[in-house]
Amino acid sequence: MQLASIGSGSKGNGTLLRTSSTCLLIDCGFSLKETERRLATRGLSGKDLTAILVTHEHGDHIGGVGVLSRRFDIPVYMSHGTHLSGRCEDVYKRVCFDAGDAFRINDLNIQSVLVPHDARQPCQYVVEHEGLKVGILTDLGSVTPHVVECYGGCDHLLLEFNHDLELLRVGAYPPALKRRVGGGLGHLNNQQAADLLKQVDHEGLRSVLIAHISEQNNTREHIEAALRTHLGESFSKYRYMSQSDGYQWVQLEPTTRSPQHRRAAGA
């Protein structure tokens, strides 16, 4: 399996996962023209997409979903709550599910995961292919035991490190937006994300893709300080996604796991 990002942040999001027979786009928060441009830099066109998965109805995640779906006849998967929000209606074909449901698209097993965020029925995804488990986790304001359970045992994890608490506190955001971003239904701060990562880190976790970084309220230095605090100086299996460039294709390799780890991960 391979993963790429066409952009990650408050101005637009889109994550690509592909195998030899399937290509998924998780969210699309860009205009059609910009989406096509960004797909082209990854060697793709909209006609190569098997399906679009939506996490929730905020504009930076669904702004381009409808027009892309209609342009290339792409089915769109979303929770019933996202559908009922009325903000992701005009699509080629809609497939609805309850957050927490599992389903299959071609050769990919997909587990939707209900997360705490200020949307109708927001979910994130864990995608499995031939024993390789990839977690996509952004846009949540707090970490629940359910989230920890669902994202344990991943071989690769795309994880939100949205903001530094102090930078958010002293920054230029208006008070209401600060409360929303920093609240329990907002976005993960660096300490929350690093603590979650500590809870799910294991011998089989090959890489962490750091995503949805606030351009105003975070820096790589603040992220790395949180990582050192929670995971130690030696933790280095991470890389950054950006708003402007996302991330080019990365090959996601499985890990040969010990029998003890396979039992713990449910493999």
Coordinates of C-alpha atoms in Angstrom, one line a residue:
M1 CA 0.0 0.0 0.0
Q2 CA 1.1 3.6 -0.7
L3 CA 0.0 6.8 1.0
A4 CA 0.3 10.5 -0.1
S5 CA -1.2 13.8 1.0
I6 CA -2.4 16.5 -1.4
G7 CA -2.5 18.9 1.6
S8 CA -3.1 19.0 5.3
G9 CA -4.3 21.9 7.3
S10 CA -7.1 24.4 7.9
K11 CA -7.0 25.5 4.2
G12 CA -7.7 22.1 2.8
N13 CA -7.2 18.4 3.3
G14 CA -6.9 15.3 1.2
T15 CA -5.2 11.9 1.9
L16 CA -4.6 9.3 -0.8
L17 CA -4.3 5.5 -0.1
R18 CA -3.7 3.1 -3.0
T19 CA -3.0 -0.5 -3.8
S20 CA -2.6 -2.1 -7.1
S21 CA -6.3 -2.2 -7.7
T22 CA -7.8 0.6 -5.5
C23 CA -7.2 4.3 -4.9
L24 CA -9.0 6.2 -2.1
L25 CA -9.1 9.9 -1.4
I26 CA -10.0 10.6 2.2
D27 CA -11.5 14.1 2.2
C28 CA -11.2 16.8 -0.4
G29 CA -11.1 20.4 0.8
F30 CA -9.8 22.1 -2.4
S31 CA -11.5 23.5 -5.5
L32 CA -11.7 21.2 -8.5
K33 CA -9.0 23.0 -10.3
E34 CA -6.6 22.9 -7.3
T35 CA -7.5 19.3 -6.6
E36 CA -6.7 18.2 -10.1
R37 CA -3.4 20.1 -10.0
R38 CA -2.4 18.5 -6.7
L39 CA -3.5 15.0 -7.9
A40 CA -1.4 15.5 -11.1
T41 CA 1.7 16.1 -9.0
R42 CA 1.2 12.6 -7.6
G43 CA 0.7 11.1 -11.0
L44 CA -3.1 10.8 -10.8
S45 CA -6.3 12.1 -12.3
G46 CA -9.8 12.1 -10.8
K47 CA -10.6 9.1 -13.0
D48 CA -8.0 7.0 -11.1
L49 CA -10.0 7.4 -7.8
T50 CA -12.1 4.4 -6.7
A51 CA -14.0 6.3 -4.0
I52 CA -13.9 9.4 -1.7
L53 CA -14.2 8.9 2.0
V54 CA -15.4 11.8 4.1
T55 CA -14.5 12.3 7.7
H56 CA -17.0 15.2 8.5
E57 CA -18.7 18.2 6.9
H58 CA -16.3 21.0 7.7
G59 CA -15.3 23.0 4.5
D60 CA -11.6 22.2 4.7
H61 CA -12.6 18.5 4.3
I62 CA -15.6 18.5 2.0
G63 CA -15.2 21.8 0.0
G64 CA -14.3 19.9 -3.2
V65 CA -16.0 16.6 -2.7
G66 CA -19.2 17.2 -4.6
V67 CA -17.7 18.7 -7.7
L68 CA -14.9 16.1 -7.9
S69 CA -17.4 13.2 -7.4
R70 CA -19.7 14.5 -10.1
R71 CA -16.9 15.3 -12.6
F72 CA -15.5 11.8 -12.4
D73 CA -18.5 9.7 -11.3
I74 CA -16.8 8.8 -8.0
P75 CA -18.9 7.3 -5.1
V76 CA -18.7 9.1 -1.8
Y77 CA -18.7 7.3 1.6
M78 CA -19.9 9.3 4.6
S79 CA -21.6 8.8 8.0
H80 CA -25.3 9.3 8.2
G81 CA -24.7 12.3 10.4
T82 CA -22.4 13.9 7.8
H83 CA -25.2 13.4 5.2
L84 CA -27.8 14.9 7.6
S85 CA -25.7 18.0 8.0
G86 CA -26.8 18.9 4.4
R87 CA -23.3 20.1 3.5
C88 CA -22.2 17.2 1.3
E89 CA -25.4 16.4 -0.7
D90 CA -24.6 17.0 -4.4
V91 CA -22.5 13.9 -5.1
Y92 CA -22.5 11.3 -7.9
K93 CA -23.4 8.5 -5.5
R94 CA -23.6 8.5 -1.8
V95 CA -22.9 5.5 0.5
C96 CA -23.9 6.2 4.1
F97 CA -22.9 4.3 7.3
D98 CA -22.9 4.8 11.0
A99 CA -19.6 6.0 12.5
G100 CA -18.1 2.8 14.0
D101 CA -19.2 0.6 11.1
A102 CA -16.7 -1.5 9.1
F103 CA -17.0 -2.0 5.4
R104 CA -14.9 -3.1 2.4
I105 CA -14.0 -1.3 -0.8
N106 CA -12.4 -3.7 -3.3
D107 CA -9.3 -5.1 -1.5
L108 CA -9.4 -2.6 1.4
N109 CA -11.0 -3.3 4.8
I110 CA -12.1 0.0 6.4
Q111 CA -13.0 0.6 10.0
S112 CA -14.7 3.9 10.7
V113 CA -14.0 5.4 14.1
L114 CA -16.3 7.8 15.9
V115 CA -14.2 10.7 17.3
P116 CA -15.0 13.8 19.5
H117 CA -15.3 16.8 17.1
D118 CA -17.8 19.6 16.6
A119 CA -19.5 18.0 13.6
R120 CA -22.7 15.9 13.2
Q121 CA -21.2 12.4 13.2
P122 CA -17.5 12.8 12.7
C123 CA -15.3 9.7 12.0
Q124 CA -11.8 8.8 11.1
Y125 CA -10.5 5.6 9.5
V126 CA -8.3 2.6 10.0
V127 CA -7.6 0.9 6.7
E128 CA -6.3 -2.6 6.4
H129 CA -4.8 -4.4 3.4
E130 CA -3.2 -7.9 3.5
G131 CA -2.3 -7.5 7.2
L132 CA -1.0 -4.0 6.8
K133 CA -2.9 -1.6 9.1
V134 CA -2.9 2.2 8.5
G135 CA -4.6 4.7 10.8
I136 CA -5.8 8.1 9.7
L137 CA -6.6 10.3 12.7
T138 CA -7.1 14.1 12.6
D139 CA -9.8 16.5 13.7
L140 CA -10.6 15.4 17.3
G141 CA -10.5 17.5 20.4
S142 CA -9.8 14.8 23.0
V143 CA -8.5 11.2 23.1
T144 CA -11.0 8.6 24.3
P145 CA -10.3 5.0 25.3
H146 CA -12.1 4.0 22.2
V147 CA -9.7 5.9 20.0
V148 CA -6.7 4.4 21.8
E149 CA -8.2 0.9 21.3
C150 CA -8.9 1.4 17.6
Y151 CA -5.5 2.8 16.7
G152 CA -3.4 0.3 18.6
G153 CA -1.5 -2.1 16.5
C154 CA -1.2 0.2 13.4
D155 CA 1.8 -0.3 11.2
H156 CA 1.6 3.4 10.1
L157 CA -0.3 6.3 11.6
L158 CA -1.2 9.7 10.2
L159 CA -1.8 11.8 13.3
E160 CA -2.9 15.4 14.0
F161 CA -0.5 17.7 15.9
N162 CA -2.6 20.8 15.5
H163 CA -1.5 23.4 18.0
D164 CA 0.7 24.3 20.9
L165 CA -1.4 25.4 23.8
E166 CA 0.7 28.5 24.7
L167 CA 1.0 29.6 21.0
L168 CA -2.8 29.3 20.7
R169 CA -3.3 31.2 24.0
V170 CA -1.2 34.2 23.0
G171 CA -2.0 34.1 19.2
A172 CA -4.2 36.3 17.1
Y173 CA -7.3 34.0 16.9
P174 CA -10.4 35.6 18.4
P175 CA -11.4 34.2 21.8
A176 CA -14.3 32.1 20.5
L177 CA -12.1 30.4 17.9
K178 CA -9.4 29.8 20.6
R179 CA -12.1 28.1 22.7
R180 CA -13.3 26.0 19.8
V181 CA -9.9 24.8 18.6
G182 CA -8.6 24.1 22.2
G183 CA -11.8 22.5 23.4
G184 CA -12.8 18.9 23.8
L185 CA -14.5 18.9 20.4
G186 CA -11.8 20.8 18.6
H187 CA -8.3 19.7 17.6
L188 CA -5.5 17.8 19.3
N189 CA -2.7 19.9 20.8
N190 CA 0.9 18.7 20.8
Q191 CA 0.8 17.2 24.3
Q192 CA -2.4 15.3 23.6
A193 CA -1.1 13.9 20.3
A194 CA 2.2 12.9 21.8
D195 CA 0.5 11.2 24.7
L196 CA -1.7 9.3 22.4
L197 CA 1.2 8.3 20.3
K198 CA 3.0 7.0 23.4
Q199 CA -0.1 4.9 24.2
V200 CA -0.2 3.3 20.8
D201 CA 3.5 3.1 20.0
H202 CA 4.8 -0.5 19.7
E203 CA 7.5 -2.5 18.0
G204 CA 5.5 -2.8 14.8
L205 CA 4.7 0.9 14.4
R206 CA 6.9 1.8 11.4
S207 CA 6.1 5.5 10.8
V208 CA 4.1 8.5 12.0
L209 CA 3.0 11.1 9.5
I210 CA 2.4 14.4 11.4
A211 CA -0.6 16.2 9.9
H212 CA -3.1 19.1 10.3
I213 CA -0.5 21.4 11.8
S214 CA -1.7 24.9 12.5
E215 CA 0.2 27.5 10.5
Q216 CA -0.5 30.2 13.1
N217 CA -0.4 28.2 16.4
N218 CA 2.4 25.6 16.0
T219 CA 5.9 24.9 14.9
R220 CA 8.0 21.9 14.4
E221 CA 10.2 22.8 17.3
H222 CA 7.1 22.8 19.6
I223 CA 6.0 19.4 18.2
E224 CA 9.4 17.9 18.7
A225 CA 9.6 19.1 22.3
A226 CA 6.3 17.3 23.0
L227 CA 7.6 14.2 21.3
R228 CA 10.8 14.2 23.4
T229 CA 8.7 14.7 26.6
H230 CA 6.4 11.8 25.9
L231 CA 8.5 9.4 23.8
G232 CA 12.1 10.2 24.6
E233 CA 15.1 11.6 22.7
S234 CA 15.4 8.5 20.5
F235 CA 12.0 8.6 18.9
S236 CA 12.5 9.4 15.3
K237 CA 10.0 7.5 13.1
Y238 CA 8.0 10.6 12.1
R239 CA 7.8 12.9 9.1
Y240 CA 5.7 16.0 8.4
M241 CA 2.9 16.8 6.1
S242 CA 2.3 20.4 5.0
Q243 CA -0.6 22.5 3.9
S244 CA 1.1 23.7 0.7
D245 CA 2.7 20.5 -0.5
G246 CA 1.1 17.7 1.5
Y247 CA 3.4 14.7 1.1
Q248 CA 4.5 12.7 -1.9
W249 CA 3.9 8.9 -2.2
V250 CA 5.4 6.8 0.6
Q251 CA 5.5 3.0 0.5
L252 CA 3.9 1.6 3.6
E253 CA 5.6 -1.6 4.6
P254 CA 4.3 -4.1 7.1
T255 CA 6.4 -5.2 10.0
T256 CA 7.2 -8.8 10.9
R257 CA 5.6 -9.0 14.3
S258 CA 6.3 -11.3 17.2
P259 CA 3.6 -13.8 18.2
Q260 CA 3.0 -11.7 21.4
H261 CA 2.4 -8.6 19.3
R262 CA 0.1 -10.3 16.9
R263 CA -2.0 -11.5 19.8
A264 CA -2.1 -8.0 21.3
A265 CA -3.0 -6.4 18.0
G266 CA -5.7 -8.9 17.2
A267 CA -3.8 -10.1 14.2

